[in-house]
Amino acid sequence: MLTYIQINAAKPREKAWTLSDSQSLYLVIQPNGSKLWRFNYRFLDKQKKLHLGGWPTISLAEARARRDEAKKKIAEGIDPALEKKRARIAAKYAAANTFEAVAEEWLIKCERDGLAPVTVDKIRWLLAKAYPVIGTIPIAQITPHEALAVLRKVEATGAYESARRMRSVLSRVFRYGVATVRCDKDVAADLRGAIAAPKVKHFAAITKPSEVGALLRAIDGYTGHKVTVMAMRLSPHVLLRPGELRQAEWTDIDFDEAIWFIPAERMKMRRPHRVPLSRQVIAMLKELHEHTHWWRYLFPALGRPRKAMSENAVNQGLRRLGYTNEMTAHGFRAMAATLLNEMGEWNPDAIERQLAHVDTNQVRRAYARGEYWDERVQMMQRWSDYLDDLRDGGKVLRPEFGAKRLRG
């Protein structure tokens, strides 16, 4: 049997040579000086060799223990070399299937499925907060406690809505991992009640007619960048979400048919949408066309015209007008929904269709075949006329930025 002194004294030779221990365990001394443990055995009448590691990392005692463990497996009908190979493949597979790797693969799928770029960017932003905690862990090994640690980290900042969305994103990644056979369950599914529920916060919106008129006059008097001015002037007329407005392309506009087409991939509900264009909107679009028609977007970013206008541009314009708490870019939709319903002239479903809200009732949606198009055409013209009436209720305001807002 080998001793520590013999192993330590063994010097490399021109060719590899061996030192035998007992029960088919031996040490191979390589020409480069490395010393490697090997174990010879027979399995199903075939001579095989098992690599046990290198000395001194694997000591003589550890090498003998590994040999004995291998012999037990052979007695149980298990090939230790094959089992080791499978374990190595599994470890390599697990390393290639970390949470971050699976999440990035899922994001690629989301993009291929047509998820809006702005939504993908928001998901990436959330996942970037998760990666430092669980990104390098194989997704199949992540525990509910580790997933909860991600949520707690976001929750600790007071961003309860972000924490809620983070749980949803984690859950979707885990479900994708289950579907692609990288993990067994969605460990984030049971964490719904584990974090603070965000308080419902509605977008600020002005809905009193006299105040709407004052707002429209203030917008008409805004002296900011032309693109921002036009976005602010168009916002109350078209009932679009801020992202749908700012990402609009000139190819979406059909001046002859007076229709604004928005493809499904740029809509929140993933359904194509049409906006009937009133005379006032067509006039504003033609005015804007003179300034930006050579670019892809109706509202190109200032200084970076190949990109769409910033998502905060309209909100910043409103703040410069003094509307810091009362109104937001998204609030124009709430303003329209409230006042159109108060008119009592339009089918509520027509208003909902123009707002691009999807009816969750499948039967009800199936029978809305025409989606109230003719009524929506009349409604949008009447809406622009009504806004003009409200705006003309007083003189145009020329604001002094930084000063207290005047009311007409």
mmCIF file of C-alpha atoms in Angstrom:
data_model
loop_
_atom_site.group_PDB
_atom_site.id
_atom_site.type_symbol
_atom_site.label_atom_id
_atom_site.label_comp_id
_atom_site.label_asym_id
_atom_site.label_seq_id
_atom_site.Cartn_x
_atom_site.Cartn_y
_atom_site.Cartn_z
ATOM 1 C CA MET A 1 0.000 0.000 0.000
ATOM 2 C CA LEU A 2 1.154 3.500 -0.817
ATOM 3 C CA THR A 3 2.327 6.009 1.758
ATOM 4 C CA TYR A 4 2.408 9.802 1.763
ATOM 5 C CA ILE A 5 6.235 9.718 1.607
ATOM 6 C CA GLN A 6 6.201 7.547 -1.518
ATOM 7 C CA ILE A 7 3.669 9.752 -3.284
ATOM 8 C CA ASN A 8 5.459 12.964 -2.377
ATOM 9 C CA ALA A 9 8.814 11.583 -3.495
ATOM 10 C CA ALA A 10 7.552 10.333 -6.874
ATOM 11 C CA LYS A 11 9.186 12.344 -9.675
ATOM 12 C CA PRO A 12 7.982 12.744 -13.272
ATOM 13 C CA ARG A 13 9.641 10.765 -16.033
ATOM 14 C CA GLU A 14 9.760 11.014 -19.778
ATOM 15 C CA LYS A 15 6.620 8.882 -19.964
ATOM 16 C CA ALA A 16 3.696 8.529 -17.562
ATOM 17 C CA TRP A 17 4.197 5.865 -14.915
ATOM 18 C CA THR A 18 2.157 4.480 -12.003
ATOM 19 C CA LEU A 19 2.303 3.724 -8.304
ATOM 20 C CA SER A 20 -0.102 1.000 -7.179
ATOM 21 C CA ASP A 21 -2.053 1.138 -3.933
ATOM 22 C CA SER A 22 -4.572 -1.617 -3.178
ATOM 23 C CA GLN A 23 -7.763 -3.043 -4.687
ATOM 24 C CA SER A 24 -7.019 -1.632 -8.166
ATOM 25 C CA LEU A 25 -6.402 1.919 -6.956
ATOM 26 C CA TYR A 26 -3.284 3.563 -8.376
ATOM 27 C CA LEU A 27 -1.627 6.916 -8.976
ATOM 28 C CA VAL A 28 -0.499 8.073 -12.421
ATOM 29 C CA ILE A 29 2.495 10.430 -12.465
ATOM 30 C CA GLN A 30 2.400 12.473 -15.665
ATOM 31 C CA PRO A 31 5.503 13.871 -17.461
ATOM 32 C CA ASN A 32 4.369 17.377 -16.482
ATOM 33 C CA GLY A 33 4.458 16.413 -12.787
ATOM 34 C CA SER A 34 0.713 16.094 -12.123
ATOM 35 C CA LYS A 35 -0.378 13.048 -10.090
ATOM 36 C CA LEU A 36 -3.805 11.596 -10.836
ATOM 37 C CA TRP A 37 -5.811 8.919 -9.022
ATOM 38 C CA ARG A 38 -7.330 6.101 -11.088
ATOM 39 C CA PHE A 39 -9.422 3.057 -10.234
ATOM 40 C CA ASN A 40 -9.738 0.038 -12.534
ATOM 41 C CA TYR A 41 -12.874 -2.108 -12.344
ATOM 42 C CA ARG A 42 -15.047 -4.457 -14.369
ATOM 43 C CA PHE A 43 -18.683 -3.753 -15.150
ATOM 44 C CA LEU A 44 -20.857 -6.059 -17.244
ATOM 45 C CA ASP A 45 -17.715 -7.989 -18.228
ATOM 46 C CA LYS A 46 -15.983 -4.872 -19.517
ATOM 47 C CA GLN A 47 -12.781 -3.413 -18.160
ATOM 48 C CA LYS A 48 -13.288 0.215 -17.167
ATOM 49 C CA LYS A 49 -11.410 3.077 -15.553
ATOM 50 C CA LEU A 50 -12.685 5.698 -13.128
ATOM 51 C CA HIS A 51 -10.921 9.056 -12.649
ATOM 52 C CA LEU A 52 -10.949 10.004 -8.963
ATOM 53 C CA GLY A 53 -9.134 13.371 -9.046
ATOM 54 C CA GLY A 54 -5.633 14.704 -8.590
ATOM 55 C CA TRP A 55 -3.224 14.581 -5.677
ATOM 56 C CA PRO A 56 -2.760 16.474 -3.326
ATOM 57 C CA THR A 57 -6.290 17.929 -3.728
ATOM 58 C CA ILE A 58 -7.558 14.379 -3.302
ATOM 59 C CA SER A 59 -5.544 12.856 -0.490
ATOM 60 C CA LEU A 60 -4.608 9.192 -0.244
ATOM 61 C CA ALA A 61 -7.369 8.606 2.309
ATOM 62 C CA GLU A 62 -9.949 10.421 0.154
ATOM 63 C CA ALA A 63 -8.888 8.449 -2.923
ATOM 64 C CA ARG A 64 -9.403 5.175 -1.038
ATOM 65 C CA ALA A 65 -12.814 6.384 0.205
ATOM 66 C CA ARG A 66 -13.865 7.223 -3.373
ATOM 67 C CA ARG A 67 -12.675 3.823 -4.542
ATOM 68 C CA ASP A 68 -14.719 2.104 -1.847
ATOM 69 C CA GLU A 69 -17.801 4.181 -2.760
ATOM 70 C CA ALA A 70 -17.359 3.168 -6.402
ATOM 71 C CA LYS A 71 -17.160 -0.483 -5.412
ATOM 72 C CA LYS A 72 -20.463 -0.182 -3.538
ATOM 73 C CA LYS A 73 -22.139 1.261 -6.624
ATOM 74 C CA ILE A 74 -20.778 -1.575 -8.760
ATOM 75 C CA ALA A 75 -22.224 -4.062 -6.256
ATOM 76 C CA GLU A 76 -25.597 -2.276 -6.642
ATOM 77 C CA GLY A 77 -25.438 -2.577 -10.423
ATOM 78 C CA ILE A 78 -24.463 1.040 -11.032
ATOM 79 C CA ASP A 79 -21.600 1.974 -13.336
ATOM 80 C CA PRO A 80 -19.680 4.670 -11.371
ATOM 81 C CA ALA A 81 -17.970 6.091 -14.471
ATOM 82 C CA LEU A 82 -21.302 6.495 -16.282
ATOM 83 C CA GLU A 83 -22.886 8.031 -13.195
ATOM 84 C CA LYS A 84 -20.018 10.507 -12.922
ATOM 85 C CA LYS A 85 -20.398 11.430 -16.596
ATOM 86 C CA ARG A 86 -24.107 12.027 -16.140
ATOM 87 C CA ALA A 87 -23.484 14.164 -13.065
ATOM 88 C CA ARG A 88 -20.947 16.232 -15.005
ATOM 89 C CA ILE A 89 -23.425 16.736 -17.868
ATOM 90 C CA ALA A 90 -26.154 17.679 -15.399
ATOM 91 C CA ALA A 91 -23.867 20.204 -13.682
ATOM 92 C CA LYS A 92 -22.873 21.694 -17.023
ATOM 93 C CA TYR A 93 -26.528 21.835 -18.077
ATOM 94 C CA ALA A 94 -27.496 23.482 -14.812
ATOM 95 C CA ALA A 95 -24.723 26.072 -15.175
ATOM 96 C CA ALA A 96 -26.022 26.940 -18.653
ATOM 97 C CA ASN A 97 -29.545 27.311 -17.264
ATOM 98 C CA THR A 98 -29.116 29.953 -14.642
ATOM 99 C CA PHE A 99 -32.052 32.220 -13.929
ATOM 100 C CA GLU A 100 -30.431 34.981 -15.992
ATOM 101 C CA ALA A 101 -29.848 32.680 -18.982
ATOM 102 C CA VAL A 102 -33.461 31.456 -18.947
ATOM 103 C CA ALA A 103 -34.814 34.980 -18.422
ATOM 104 C CA GLU A 104 -32.832 36.356 -21.373
ATOM 105 C CA GLU A 105 -34.051 33.480 -23.558
ATOM 106 C CA TRP A 106 -37.634 34.215 -22.487
ATOM 107 C CA LEU A 107 -37.163 37.892 -23.355
ATOM 108 C CA ILE A 108 -36.094 36.933 -26.870
ATOM 109 C CA LYS A 109 -39.289 34.902 -27.159
ATOM 110 C CA CYS A 110 -41.315 37.902 -25.948
ATOM 111 C CA GLU A 111 -39.780 40.062 -28.659
ATOM 112 C CA ARG A 112 -40.549 37.428 -31.298
ATOM 113 C CA ASP A 113 -44.128 37.257 -30.015
ATOM 114 C CA GLY A 114 -44.484 40.967 -30.724
ATOM 115 C CA LEU A 115 -44.313 42.400 -27.211
ATOM 116 C CA ALA A 116 -43.920 46.171 -27.469
ATOM 117 C CA PRO A 117 -40.286 47.350 -27.167
ATOM 118 C CA VAL A 118 -41.191 49.728 -24.345
ATOM 119 C CA THR A 119 -42.709 46.803 -22.394
ATOM 120 C CA VAL A 120 -39.630 44.650 -23.017
ATOM 121 C CA ASP A 121 -37.442 47.499 -21.759
ATOM 122 C CA LYS A 122 -39.471 47.737 -18.553
ATOM 123 C CA ILE A 123 -39.159 43.991 -18.013
ATOM 124 C CA ARG A 124 -35.397 44.178 -18.597
ATOM 125 C CA TRP A 125 -35.226 46.968 -16.021
ATOM 126 C CA LEU A 126 -36.974 44.779 -13.453
ATOM 127 C CA LEU A 127 -34.897 41.693 -14.229
ATOM 128 C CA ALA A 128 -31.692 43.710 -13.872
ATOM 129 C CA LYS A 129 -32.688 44.170 -10.227
ATOM 130 C CA ALA A 130 -33.193 40.412 -9.807
ATOM 131 C CA TYR A 131 -29.938 39.239 -11.412
ATOM 132 C CA PRO A 132 -27.597 40.282 -8.559
ATOM 133 C CA VAL A 133 -29.624 38.117 -6.172
ATOM 134 C CA ILE A 134 -30.568 35.022 -8.216
ATOM 135 C CA GLY A 135 -29.123 35.573 -11.691
ATOM 136 C CA THR A 136 -26.254 33.087 -11.359
ATOM 137 C CA ILE A 137 -28.272 30.351 -9.626
ATOM 138 C CA PRO A 138 -29.557 27.463 -11.785
ATOM 139 C CA ILE A 139 -33.265 28.148 -12.152
ATOM 140 C CA ALA A 140 -34.174 24.651 -10.956
ATOM 141 C CA GLN A 141 -32.349 25.281 -7.662
ATOM 142 C CA ILE A 142 -33.944 28.619 -6.738
ATOM 143 C CA THR A 143 -36.060 28.398 -3.597
ATOM 144 C CA PRO A 144 -39.133 30.473 -2.700
ATOM 145 C CA HIS A 145 -37.018 32.184 -0.028
ATOM 146 C CA GLU A 146 -34.523 33.363 -2.653
ATOM 147 C CA ALA A 147 -37.295 34.615 -4.942
ATOM 148 C CA LEU A 148 -38.835 36.414 -1.959
ATOM 149 C CA ALA A 149 -35.461 38.054 -1.252
ATOM 150 C CA VAL A 150 -35.676 39.691 -4.687
ATOM 151 C CA LEU A 151 -39.134 41.072 -3.936
ATOM 152 C CA ARG A 152 -38.118 42.254 -0.473
ATOM 153 C CA LYS A 153 -35.178 44.158 -1.957
ATOM 154 C CA VAL A 154 -37.497 46.113 -4.251
ATOM 155 C CA GLU A 155 -40.189 46.478 -1.574
ATOM 156 C CA ALA A 156 -37.646 47.975 0.840
ATOM 157 C CA THR A 157 -37.315 51.004 -1.434
ATOM 158 C CA GLY A 158 -41.042 51.705 -1.106
ATOM 159 C CA ALA A 159 -41.688 50.779 -4.745
ATOM 160 C CA TYR A 160 -44.630 48.492 -3.988
ATOM 161 C CA GLU A 161 -45.988 48.537 -7.528
ATOM 162 C CA SER A 162 -42.562 47.579 -8.887
ATOM 163 C CA ALA A 163 -42.381 44.746 -6.350
ATOM 164 C CA ARG A 164 -45.781 43.519 -7.521
ATOM 165 C CA ARG A 165 -44.678 43.616 -11.139
ATOM 166 C CA MET A 166 -41.409 41.937 -10.218
ATOM 167 C CA ARG A 167 -43.308 38.975 -8.759
ATOM 168 C CA SER A 168 -45.289 38.689 -11.982
ATOM 169 C CA VAL A 169 -42.146 38.819 -14.129
ATOM 170 C CA LEU A 170 -40.369 36.223 -11.977
ATOM 171 C CA SER A 171 -43.407 33.981 -12.228
ATOM 172 C CA ARG A 172 -43.452 34.244 -16.018
ATOM 173 C CA VAL A 173 -39.757 33.354 -16.219
ATOM 174 C CA PHE A 174 -40.274 30.333 -13.968
ATOM 175 C CA ARG A 175 -43.277 29.211 -16.021
ATOM 176 C CA TYR A 176 -41.129 29.466 -19.142
ATOM 177 C CA GLY A 177 -38.494 27.405 -17.329
ATOM 178 C CA VAL A 178 -41.123 24.739 -16.579
ATOM 179 C CA ALA A 179 -42.333 24.753 -20.192
ATOM 180 C CA THR A 180 -38.778 24.291 -21.475
ATOM 181 C CA VAL A 181 -37.965 21.591 -18.907
ATOM 182 C CA ARG A 182 -35.396 23.642 -16.989
ATOM 183 C CA CYS A 183 -37.236 23.649 -13.655
ATOM 184 C CA ASP A 184 -40.139 21.803 -12.040
ATOM 185 C CA LYS A 185 -42.344 24.593 -10.687
ATOM 186 C CA ASP A 186 -43.017 28.306 -10.506
ATOM 187 C CA VAL A 187 -41.625 29.143 -7.072
ATOM 188 C CA ALA A 188 -42.922 32.742 -7.320
ATOM 189 C CA ALA A 189 -46.546 31.653 -7.708
ATOM 190 C CA ASP A 190 -47.183 31.398 -3.975
ATOM 191 C CA LEU A 191 -45.600 34.759 -3.117
ATOM 192 C CA ARG A 192 -48.612 36.887 -4.087
ATOM 193 C CA GLY A 193 -49.540 37.773 -0.517
ATOM 194 C CA ALA A 194 -45.977 38.089 0.747
ATOM 195 C CA ILE A 195 -45.380 41.741 -0.165
ATOM 196 C CA ALA A 196 -47.207 44.975 0.550
ATOM 197 C CA ALA A 197 -50.058 45.683 -1.862
ATOM 198 C CA PRO A 198 -49.594 48.931 -3.788
ATOM 199 C CA LYS A 199 -52.245 51.584 -3.333
ATOM 200 C CA VAL A 200 -54.321 52.189 -6.443
ATOM 201 C CA LYS A 201 -53.218 55.492 -7.948
ATOM 202 C CA HIS A 202 -55.262 56.992 -10.753
ATOM 203 C CA PHE A 203 -53.691 59.231 -13.360
ATOM 204 C CA ALA A 204 -54.348 62.873 -12.602
ATOM 205 C CA ALA A 205 -56.928 64.281 -15.000
ATOM 206 C CA ILE A 206 -58.977 67.433 -15.389
ATOM 207 C CA THR A 207 -62.648 66.662 -16.104
ATOM 208 C CA LYS A 208 -64.450 69.941 -15.302
ATOM 209 C CA PRO A 209 -65.369 71.608 -18.639
ATOM 210 C CA SER A 210 -64.303 75.105 -17.584
ATOM 211 C CA GLU A 211 -60.926 73.816 -16.421
ATOM 212 C CA VAL A 212 -60.531 71.778 -19.613
ATOM 213 C CA GLY A 213 -61.033 74.996 -21.578
ATOM 214 C CA ALA A 214 -58.369 76.748 -19.510
ATOM 215 C CA LEU A 215 -55.980 73.845 -20.089
ATOM 216 C CA LEU A 216 -56.535 73.897 -23.858
ATOM 217 C CA ARG A 217 -55.917 77.649 -23.976
ATOM 218 C CA ALA A 218 -52.750 77.208 -21.953
ATOM 219 C CA ILE A 219 -51.546 74.497 -24.351
ATOM 220 C CA ASP A 220 -52.260 76.751 -27.334
ATOM 221 C CA GLY A 221 -50.064 79.362 -25.711
ATOM 222 C CA TYR A 222 -47.198 76.962 -24.967
ATOM 223 C CA THR A 223 -43.951 78.187 -26.534
ATOM 224 C CA GLY A 224 -41.829 75.075 -26.117
ATOM 225 C CA HIS A 225 -40.345 72.838 -28.804
ATOM 226 C CA LYS A 226 -42.659 72.478 -31.820
ATOM 227 C CA VAL A 227 -42.852 68.674 -31.609
ATOM 228 C CA THR A 228 -43.839 68.813 -27.935
ATOM 229 C CA VAL A 229 -46.378 71.551 -28.651
ATOM 230 C CA MET A 230 -48.040 69.430 -31.335
ATOM 231 C CA ALA A 231 -48.060 66.337 -29.109
ATOM 232 C CA MET A 232 -49.765 68.347 -26.381
ATOM 233 C CA ARG A 233 -52.308 69.825 -28.808
ATOM 234 C CA LEU A 234 -53.146 66.428 -30.342
ATOM 235 C CA SER A 235 -53.322 64.489 -27.058
ATOM 236 C CA PRO A 236 -56.815 65.609 -25.985
ATOM 237 C CA HIS A 237 -58.297 64.930 -29.442
ATOM 238 C CA VAL A 238 -57.172 61.358 -30.247
ATOM 239 C CA LEU A 239 -57.708 59.415 -26.971
ATOM 240 C CA LEU A 240 -54.460 57.464 -27.393
ATOM 241 C CA ARG A 241 -52.190 56.244 -24.642
ATOM 242 C CA PRO A 242 -49.003 58.357 -24.345
ATOM 243 C CA GLY A 243 -46.804 55.531 -25.671
ATOM 244 C CA GLU A 244 -49.107 54.958 -28.650
ATOM 245 C CA LEU A 245 -49.010 58.647 -29.473
ATOM 246 C CA ARG A 246 -45.286 59.255 -29.200
ATOM 247 C CA GLN A 247 -44.365 56.107 -31.167
ATOM 248 C CA ALA A 248 -46.711 56.932 -34.048
ATOM 249 C CA GLU A 249 -45.165 56.740 -37.525
ATOM 250 C CA TRP A 250 -46.118 58.708 -40.620
ATOM 251 C CA THR A 251 -46.979 55.460 -42.406
ATOM 252 C CA ASP A 252 -49.793 55.047 -39.839
ATOM 253 C CA ILE A 253 -51.643 58.116 -41.112
ATOM 254 C CA ASP A 254 -54.063 57.917 -44.039
ATOM 255 C CA PHE A 255 -54.983 61.506 -44.852
ATOM 256 C CA ASP A 256 -57.305 60.486 -47.708
ATOM 257 C CA GLU A 257 -59.410 58.159 -45.540
ATOM 258 C CA ALA A 258 -58.945 60.317 -42.423
ATOM 259 C CA ILE A 259 -57.832 57.321 -40.323
ATOM 260 C CA TRP A 260 -54.919 56.819 -37.969
ATOM 261 C CA PHE A 261 -53.943 53.105 -38.029
ATOM 262 C CA ILE A 262 -51.961 51.639 -35.126
ATOM 263 C CA PRO A 263 -50.592 48.081 -35.523
ATOM 264 C CA ALA A 264 -51.177 45.492 -32.813
ATOM 265 C CA GLU A 265 -47.542 45.360 -31.684
ATOM 266 C CA ARG A 266 -47.722 48.993 -30.561
ATOM 267 C CA MET A 267 -51.021 48.619 -28.711
ATOM 268 C CA LYS A 268 -51.234 47.694 -25.046
ATOM 269 C CA MET A 269 -53.929 45.080 -25.711
ATOM 270 C CA ARG A 270 -52.159 43.675 -28.776
ATOM 271 C CA ARG A 271 -55.048 44.441 -31.112
ATOM 272 C CA PRO A 272 -54.798 46.768 -34.131
ATOM 273 C CA HIS A 273 -56.577 50.052 -33.548
ATOM 274 C CA ARG A 274 -58.071 52.819 -35.700
ATOM 275 C CA VAL A 275 -58.658 56.439 -34.819
ATOM 276 C CA PRO A 276 -61.116 58.434 -36.976
ATOM 277 C CA LEU A 277 -59.477 61.796 -37.687
ATOM 278 C CA SER A 278 -61.548 64.914 -37.169
ATOM 279 C CA ARG A 279 -61.011 67.975 -39.331
ATOM 280 C CA GLN A 280 -59.117 69.609 -36.502
ATOM 281 C CA VAL A 281 -56.781 66.613 -36.070
ATOM 282 C CA ILE A 282 -56.086 66.452 -39.818
ATOM 283 C CA ALA A 283 -55.186 70.148 -39.787
ATOM 284 C CA MET A 284 -52.816 69.630 -36.852
ATOM 285 C CA LEU A 285 -51.217 66.585 -38.494
ATOM 286 C CA LYS A 286 -50.634 68.523 -41.703
ATOM 287 C CA GLU A 287 -49.012 71.290 -39.686
ATOM 288 C CA LEU A 288 -46.795 68.736 -37.931
ATOM 289 C CA HIS A 289 -46.040 67.042 -41.269
ATOM 290 C CA GLU A 290 -44.266 70.175 -42.463
ATOM 291 C CA HIS A 291 -41.822 69.850 -39.562
ATOM 292 C CA THR A 292 -41.171 66.095 -39.236
ATOM 293 C CA HIS A 293 -42.324 64.342 -42.439
ATOM 294 C CA TRP A 294 -38.760 63.363 -43.386
ATOM 295 C CA TRP A 295 -38.425 61.307 -40.207
ATOM 296 C CA ARG A 296 -40.021 57.969 -39.366
ATOM 297 C CA TYR A 297 -41.869 59.241 -36.301
ATOM 298 C CA LEU A 298 -44.462 61.974 -36.073
ATOM 299 C CA PHE A 299 -42.810 63.054 -32.842
ATOM 300 C CA PRO A 300 -39.037 62.493 -33.141
ATOM 301 C CA ALA A 301 -36.820 62.997 -30.116
ATOM 302 C CA LEU A 302 -35.097 66.345 -29.801
ATOM 303 C CA GLY A 303 -31.478 65.891 -30.895
ATOM 304 C CA ARG A 304 -32.076 62.214 -31.792
ATOM 305 C CA PRO A 305 -34.684 62.356 -34.569
ATOM 306 C CA ARG A 306 -34.360 58.684 -35.463
ATOM 307 C CA LYS A 307 -35.855 57.837 -32.073
ATOM 308 C CA ALA A 308 -39.329 58.585 -30.784
ATOM 309 C CA MET A 309 -39.993 61.481 -28.439
ATOM 310 C CA SER A 310 -39.327 60.919 -24.738
ATOM 311 C CA GLU A 311 -42.185 59.356 -22.801
ATOM 312 C CA ASN A 312 -42.018 62.277 -20.348
ATOM 313 C CA ALA A 313 -42.099 65.080 -22.940
ATOM 314 C CA VAL A 314 -45.834 65.838 -22.666
ATOM 315 C CA ASN A 315 -45.790 65.557 -18.866
ATOM 316 C CA GLN A 316 -42.850 67.937 -18.707
ATOM 317 C CA GLY A 317 -44.714 70.364 -20.956
ATOM 318 C CA LEU A 318 -47.723 70.227 -18.659
ATOM 319 C CA ARG A 319 -45.514 70.890 -15.655
ATOM 320 C CA ARG A 320 -43.972 73.905 -17.376
ATOM 321 C CA LEU A 321 -47.488 75.210 -17.827
ATOM 322 C CA GLY A 322 -47.985 74.859 -14.083
ATOM 323 C CA TYR A 323 -50.019 71.625 -14.132
ATOM 324 C CA THR A 324 -47.842 69.765 -11.652
ATOM 325 C CA ASN A 325 -50.506 67.668 -9.912
ATOM 326 C CA GLU A 326 -53.787 68.186 -11.739
ATOM 327 C CA MET A 327 -53.019 66.687 -15.154
ATOM 328 C CA THR A 328 -50.877 64.048 -16.855
ATOM 329 C CA ALA A 329 -50.402 62.892 -20.427
ATOM 330 C CA HIS A 330 -52.428 59.769 -19.636
ATOM 331 C CA GLY A 331 -55.081 61.950 -18.020
ATOM 332 C CA PHE A 332 -56.325 63.133 -21.421
ATOM 333 C CA ARG A 333 -57.940 59.699 -21.845
ATOM 334 C CA ALA A 334 -59.746 59.941 -18.509
ATOM 335 C CA MET A 335 -60.813 63.473 -19.403
ATOM 336 C CA ALA A 336 -62.299 62.281 -22.707
ATOM 337 C CA ALA A 337 -63.949 59.199 -21.193
ATOM 338 C CA THR A 338 -65.637 61.293 -18.487
ATOM 339 C CA LEU A 339 -66.879 64.101 -20.711
ATOM 340 C CA LEU A 340 -67.974 61.857 -23.595
ATOM 341 C CA ASN A 341 -70.052 59.773 -21.219
ATOM 342 C CA GLU A 342 -71.501 62.905 -19.641
ATOM 343 C CA MET A 343 -72.635 64.121 -23.072
ATOM 344 C CA GLY A 344 -75.104 61.211 -23.139
ATOM 345 C CA GLU A 345 -74.965 61.120 -26.945
ATOM 346 C CA TRP A 346 -72.807 58.047 -27.427
ATOM 347 C CA ASN A 347 -73.026 54.339 -26.763
ATOM 348 C CA PRO A 348 -70.672 53.617 -23.843
ATOM 349 C CA ASP A 349 -69.301 50.665 -25.814
ATOM 350 C CA ALA A 350 -68.350 53.003 -28.671
ATOM 351 C CA ILE A 351 -66.402 55.126 -26.198
ATOM 352 C CA GLU A 352 -64.691 52.040 -24.803
ATOM 353 C CA ARG A 353 -63.751 50.863 -28.303
ATOM 354 C CA GLN A 354 -62.271 54.264 -29.108
ATOM 355 C CA LEU A 355 -60.236 54.076 -25.914
ATOM 356 C CA ALA A 356 -59.012 50.633 -27.148
ATOM 357 C CA HIS A 357 -60.297 48.893 -24.054
ATOM 358 C CA VAL A 358 -60.835 45.182 -24.717
ATOM 359 C CA ASP A 359 -64.116 43.703 -23.472
ATOM 360 C CA THR A 360 -63.269 40.716 -21.280
ATOM 361 C CA ASN A 361 -66.631 39.129 -22.103
ATOM 362 C CA GLN A 362 -65.901 36.893 -25.107
ATOM 363 C CA VAL A 363 -69.539 36.625 -26.225
ATOM 364 C CA ARG A 364 -70.155 40.350 -25.919
ATOM 365 C CA ARG A 365 -66.961 41.065 -27.873
ATOM 366 C CA ALA A 366 -67.930 38.592 -30.605
ATOM 367 C CA TYR A 367 -71.174 40.478 -31.278
ATOM 368 C CA ALA A 368 -69.455 43.871 -31.505
ATOM 369 C CA ARG A 369 -68.586 43.086 -35.118
ATOM 370 C CA GLY A 370 -68.419 46.598 -36.507
ATOM 371 C CA GLU A 371 -66.888 47.991 -33.322
ATOM 372 C CA TYR A 372 -69.248 50.981 -33.673
ATOM 373 C CA TRP A 373 -67.075 52.499 -36.401
ATOM 374 C CA ASP A 374 -69.678 54.862 -37.888
ATOM 375 C CA GLU A 375 -70.645 56.125 -34.471
ATOM 376 C CA ARG A 376 -66.988 56.570 -33.533
ATOM 377 C CA VAL A 377 -66.395 58.678 -36.664
ATOM 378 C CA GLN A 378 -69.227 61.008 -35.658
ATOM 379 C CA MET A 379 -68.164 60.981 -32.022
ATOM 380 C CA MET A 380 -64.549 61.962 -32.700
ATOM 381 C CA GLN A 381 -65.614 64.902 -34.871
ATOM 382 C CA ARG A 382 -68.128 65.995 -32.247
ATOM 383 C CA TRP A 383 -65.429 65.616 -29.582
ATOM 384 C CA SER A 384 -62.990 67.893 -31.425
ATOM 385 C CA ASP A 385 -65.769 70.435 -31.961
ATOM 386 C CA TYR A 386 -66.611 70.296 -28.254
ATOM 387 C CA LEU A 387 -62.952 70.824 -27.297
ATOM 388 C CA ASP A 388 -62.835 73.850 -29.593
ATOM 389 C CA ASP A 389 -65.951 75.231 -27.906
ATOM 390 C CA LEU A 390 -64.354 74.790 -24.479
ATOM 391 C CA ARG A 391 -61.080 76.325 -25.642
ATOM 392 C CA ASP A 392 -62.836 79.325 -27.193
ATOM 393 C CA GLY A 393 -64.562 80.096 -23.911
ATOM 394 C CA GLY A 394 -61.759 82.542 -23.068
ATOM 395 C CA LYS A 395 -58.650 84.165 -24.416
ATOM 396 C CA VAL A 396 -55.444 82.279 -25.256
ATOM 397 C CA LEU A 397 -53.001 82.248 -22.368
ATOM 398 C CA ARG A 398 -49.331 82.987 -22.969
ATOM 399 C CA PRO A 399 -47.676 81.442 -19.922
ATOM 400 C CA GLU A 400 -44.580 82.735 -18.241
ATOM 401 C CA PHE A 401 -42.644 79.599 -17.384
ATOM 402 C CA GLY A 402 -41.920 79.351 -13.695
ATOM 403 C CA ALA A 403 -44.725 81.723 -12.776
ATOM 404 C CA LYS A 404 -47.994 80.708 -11.192
ATOM 405 C CA ARG A 405 -50.465 79.418 -13.784
ATOM 406 C CA LEU A 406 -53.239 81.759 -14.842
ATOM 407 C CA ARG A 407 -56.730 80.425 -15.284
ATOM 408 C CA GLY A 408 -58.957 81.635 -18.147
#
